[in-house]
mmCIF file of C-alpha atoms in Angstrom:
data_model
loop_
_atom_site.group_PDB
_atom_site.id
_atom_site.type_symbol
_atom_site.label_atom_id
_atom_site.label_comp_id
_atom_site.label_asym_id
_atom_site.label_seq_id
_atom_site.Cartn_x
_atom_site.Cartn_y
_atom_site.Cartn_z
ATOM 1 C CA UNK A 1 -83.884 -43.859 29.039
ATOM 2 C CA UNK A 2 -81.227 -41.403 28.710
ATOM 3 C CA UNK A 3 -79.578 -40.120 32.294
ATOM 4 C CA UNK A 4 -77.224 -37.688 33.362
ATOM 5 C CA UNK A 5 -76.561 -38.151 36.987
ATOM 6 C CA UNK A 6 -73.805 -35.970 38.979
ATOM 7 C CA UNK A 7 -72.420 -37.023 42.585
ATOM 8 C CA UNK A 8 -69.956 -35.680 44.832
ATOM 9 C CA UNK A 9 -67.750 -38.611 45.152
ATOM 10 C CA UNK A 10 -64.040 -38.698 46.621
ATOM 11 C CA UNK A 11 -61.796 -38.874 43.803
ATOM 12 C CA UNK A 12 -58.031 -38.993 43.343
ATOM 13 C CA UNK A 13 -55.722 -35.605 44.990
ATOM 14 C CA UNK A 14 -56.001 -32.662 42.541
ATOM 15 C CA UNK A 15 -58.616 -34.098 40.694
ATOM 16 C CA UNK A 16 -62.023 -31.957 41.049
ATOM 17 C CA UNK A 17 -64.172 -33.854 38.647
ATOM 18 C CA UNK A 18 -64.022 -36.581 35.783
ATOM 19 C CA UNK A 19 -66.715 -38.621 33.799
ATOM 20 C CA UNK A 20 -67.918 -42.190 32.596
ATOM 21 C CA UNK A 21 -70.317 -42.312 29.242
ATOM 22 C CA UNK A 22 -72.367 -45.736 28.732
ATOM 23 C CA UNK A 23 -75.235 -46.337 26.689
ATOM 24 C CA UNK A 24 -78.089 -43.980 28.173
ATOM 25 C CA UNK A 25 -75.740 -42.407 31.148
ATOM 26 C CA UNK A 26 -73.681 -40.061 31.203
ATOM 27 C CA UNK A 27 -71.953 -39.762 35.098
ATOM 28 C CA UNK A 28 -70.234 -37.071 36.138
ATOM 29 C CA UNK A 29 -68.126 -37.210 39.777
ATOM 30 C CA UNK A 30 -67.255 -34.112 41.932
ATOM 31 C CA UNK A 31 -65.259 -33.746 44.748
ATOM 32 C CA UNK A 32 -66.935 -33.143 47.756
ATOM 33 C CA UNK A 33 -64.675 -30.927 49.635
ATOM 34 C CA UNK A 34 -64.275 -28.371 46.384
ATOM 35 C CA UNK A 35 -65.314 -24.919 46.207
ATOM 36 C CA UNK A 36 -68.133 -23.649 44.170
ATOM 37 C CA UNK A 37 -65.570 -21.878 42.127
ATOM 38 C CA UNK A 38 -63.536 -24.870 41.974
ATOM 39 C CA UNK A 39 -65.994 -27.142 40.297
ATOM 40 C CA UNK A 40 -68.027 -25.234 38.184
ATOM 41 C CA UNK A 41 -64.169 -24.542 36.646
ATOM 42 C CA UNK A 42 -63.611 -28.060 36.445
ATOM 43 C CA UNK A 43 -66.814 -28.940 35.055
ATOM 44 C CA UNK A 44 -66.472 -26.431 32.188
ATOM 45 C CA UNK A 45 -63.753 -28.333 31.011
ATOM 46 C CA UNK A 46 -65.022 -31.729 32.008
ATOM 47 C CA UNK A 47 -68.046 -31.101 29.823
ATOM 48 C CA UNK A 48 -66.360 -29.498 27.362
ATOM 49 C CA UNK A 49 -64.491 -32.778 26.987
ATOM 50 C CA UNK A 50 -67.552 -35.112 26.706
ATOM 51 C CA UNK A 51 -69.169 -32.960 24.373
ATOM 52 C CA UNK A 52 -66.471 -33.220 22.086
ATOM 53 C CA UNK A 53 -66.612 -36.760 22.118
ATOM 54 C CA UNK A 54 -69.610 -35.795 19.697
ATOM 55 C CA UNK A 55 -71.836 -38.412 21.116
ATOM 56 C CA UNK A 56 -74.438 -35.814 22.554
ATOM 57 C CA UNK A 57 -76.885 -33.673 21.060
ATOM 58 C CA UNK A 58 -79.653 -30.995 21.129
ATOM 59 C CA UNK A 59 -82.709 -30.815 19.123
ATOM 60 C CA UNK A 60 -83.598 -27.388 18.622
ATOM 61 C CA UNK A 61 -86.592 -26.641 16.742
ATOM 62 C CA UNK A 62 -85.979 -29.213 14.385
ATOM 63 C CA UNK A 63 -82.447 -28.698 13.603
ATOM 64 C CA UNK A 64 -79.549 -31.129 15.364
ATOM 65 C CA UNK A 65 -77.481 -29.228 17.175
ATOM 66 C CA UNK A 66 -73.593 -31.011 17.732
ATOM 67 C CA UNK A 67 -70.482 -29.100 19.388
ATOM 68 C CA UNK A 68 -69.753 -29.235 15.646
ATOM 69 C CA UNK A 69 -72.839 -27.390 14.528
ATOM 70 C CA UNK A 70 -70.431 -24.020 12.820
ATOM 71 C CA UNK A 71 -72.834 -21.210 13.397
ATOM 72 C CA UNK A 72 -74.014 -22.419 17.345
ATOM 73 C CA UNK A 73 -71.771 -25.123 18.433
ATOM 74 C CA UNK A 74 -72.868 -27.088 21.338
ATOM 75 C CA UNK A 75 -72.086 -26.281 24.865
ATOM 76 C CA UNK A 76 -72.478 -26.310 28.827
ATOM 77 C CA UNK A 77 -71.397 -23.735 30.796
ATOM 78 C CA UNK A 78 -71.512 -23.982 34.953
ATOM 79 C CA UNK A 79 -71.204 -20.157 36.506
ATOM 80 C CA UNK A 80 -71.650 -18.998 39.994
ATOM 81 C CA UNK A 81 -74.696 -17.125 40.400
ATOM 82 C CA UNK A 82 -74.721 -13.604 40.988
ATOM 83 C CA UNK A 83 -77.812 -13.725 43.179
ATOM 84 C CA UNK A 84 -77.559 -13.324 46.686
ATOM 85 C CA UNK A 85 -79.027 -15.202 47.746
ATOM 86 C CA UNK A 86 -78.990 -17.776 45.107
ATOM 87 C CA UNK A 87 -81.318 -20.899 44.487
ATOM 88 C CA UNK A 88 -78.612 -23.768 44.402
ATOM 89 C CA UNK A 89 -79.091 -24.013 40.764
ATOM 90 C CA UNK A 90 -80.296 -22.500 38.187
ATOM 91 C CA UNK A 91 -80.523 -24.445 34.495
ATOM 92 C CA UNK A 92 -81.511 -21.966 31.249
ATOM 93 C CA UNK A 93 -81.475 -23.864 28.056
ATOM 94 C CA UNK A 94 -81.458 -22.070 24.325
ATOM 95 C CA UNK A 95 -80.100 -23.116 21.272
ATOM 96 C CA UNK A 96 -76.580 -24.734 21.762
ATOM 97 C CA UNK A 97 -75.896 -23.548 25.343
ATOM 98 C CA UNK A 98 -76.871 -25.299 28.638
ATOM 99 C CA UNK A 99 -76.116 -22.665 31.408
ATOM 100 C CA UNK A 100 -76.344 -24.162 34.960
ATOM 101 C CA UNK A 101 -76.356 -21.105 37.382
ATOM 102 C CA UNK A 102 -74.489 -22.445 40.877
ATOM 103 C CA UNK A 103 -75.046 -20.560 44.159
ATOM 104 C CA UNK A 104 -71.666 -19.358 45.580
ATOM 105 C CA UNK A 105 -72.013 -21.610 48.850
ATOM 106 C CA UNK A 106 -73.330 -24.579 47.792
ATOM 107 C CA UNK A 107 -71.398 -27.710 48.473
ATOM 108 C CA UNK A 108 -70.896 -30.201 46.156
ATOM 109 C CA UNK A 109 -72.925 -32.495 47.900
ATOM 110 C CA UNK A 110 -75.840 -29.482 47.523
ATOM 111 C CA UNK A 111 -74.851 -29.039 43.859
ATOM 112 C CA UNK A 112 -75.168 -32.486 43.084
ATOM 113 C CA UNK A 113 -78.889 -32.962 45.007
ATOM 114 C CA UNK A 114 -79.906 -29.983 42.966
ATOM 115 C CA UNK A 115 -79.128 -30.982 39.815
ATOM 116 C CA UNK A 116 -80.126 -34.481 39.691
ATOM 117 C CA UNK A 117 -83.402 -33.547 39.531
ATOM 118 C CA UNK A 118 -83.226 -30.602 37.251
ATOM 119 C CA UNK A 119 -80.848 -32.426 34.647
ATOM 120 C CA UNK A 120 -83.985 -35.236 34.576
ATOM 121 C CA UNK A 121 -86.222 -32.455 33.844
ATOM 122 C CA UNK A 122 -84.036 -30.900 30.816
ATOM 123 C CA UNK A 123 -83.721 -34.281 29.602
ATOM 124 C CA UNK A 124 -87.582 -35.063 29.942
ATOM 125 C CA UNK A 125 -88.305 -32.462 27.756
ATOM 126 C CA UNK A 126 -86.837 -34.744 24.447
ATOM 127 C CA UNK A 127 -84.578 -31.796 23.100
ATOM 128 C CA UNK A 128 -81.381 -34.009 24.129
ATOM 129 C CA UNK A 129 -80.318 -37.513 22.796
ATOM 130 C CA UNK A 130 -77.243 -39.361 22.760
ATOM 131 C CA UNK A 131 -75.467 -41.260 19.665
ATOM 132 C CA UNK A 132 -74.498 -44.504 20.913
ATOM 133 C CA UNK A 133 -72.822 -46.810 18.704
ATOM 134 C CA UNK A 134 -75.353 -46.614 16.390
ATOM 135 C CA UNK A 135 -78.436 -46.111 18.460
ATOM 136 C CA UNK A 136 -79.894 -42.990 19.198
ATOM 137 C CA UNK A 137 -80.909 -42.550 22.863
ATOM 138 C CA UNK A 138 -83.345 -40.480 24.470
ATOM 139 C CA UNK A 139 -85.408 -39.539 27.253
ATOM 140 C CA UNK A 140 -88.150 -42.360 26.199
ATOM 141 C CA UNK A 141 -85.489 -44.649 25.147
ATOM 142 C CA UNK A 142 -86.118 -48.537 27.332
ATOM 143 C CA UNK A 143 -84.618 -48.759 30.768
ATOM 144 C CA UNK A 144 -80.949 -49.302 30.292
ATOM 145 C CA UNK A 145 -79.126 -51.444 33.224
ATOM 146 C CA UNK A 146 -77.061 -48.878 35.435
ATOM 147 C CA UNK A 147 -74.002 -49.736 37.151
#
């Protein structure tokens, strides 16, 4: 089963967020007393980072779409939303972009509850998988042991 799971979790000063990759999880730690605008600038680079790690892909209507993929490299992209009011998040998916829409007042601890569920439901839909030493990894993969 692949997982992406997000948590506000307290985390070393001047850090905002950082990540751990295993086989089937990807885990992704905010800091619960930042800003909307805060984290949704630290997780554009945070996920910018893990992308590039090339180990995470998109399936797009038959073509495998990587962060190297030249004509629509592969990318996530947090913004505040410019609803008021907002829905705490927002995810629209097309080829090679994952934007997550963040209301401007939710917490982290809001973010993260959101998304959880929302990032299960992207992933359900079997247009992600991960490369994992060799294995490729997705939605229907078996159970993998979480830590």
């Amino acid at each position: 089963m692949l997982r992406a799971v997000y948590e506000a979790a307290d985390l070393e000063p001047g850090i905002i967020s950082n990540w751990r990759e295993e086989r089937g999880l990807l885990q992704i730690r905010v800091a619960p007393n930042a800003t909307p605008q805060q984290y949704t600038r630290s997780l554009n680079q945070t996920l910018a980072t893990v992308l590039g790690r090339a180990h995470w892909y998109q399936m797009w209507r038959g073509e495998v779409v990587s962060v190297a993929s030249p004509a629509c490299p592969l990318r996530v992209q947090f913004q505040i939303s410019e609803f008021n009011p907002a829905p705490l998040v927002e995810i629209r998916e097309r080829k090679g972009l994952v934007t997550v829409h963040v209301s401007p007042t939710a917490t982290a601890d809001e973010f993260t509850r959101a998304l959880n569920p929302a990032l299960e439901e992207l992933l359900a839909g079997g247009q992600w998988f991960q490369l994992w030493q060799g294995e490729i990894l997705t939605a229907t993969s078996p159970e993998v042991a979480l830590v």
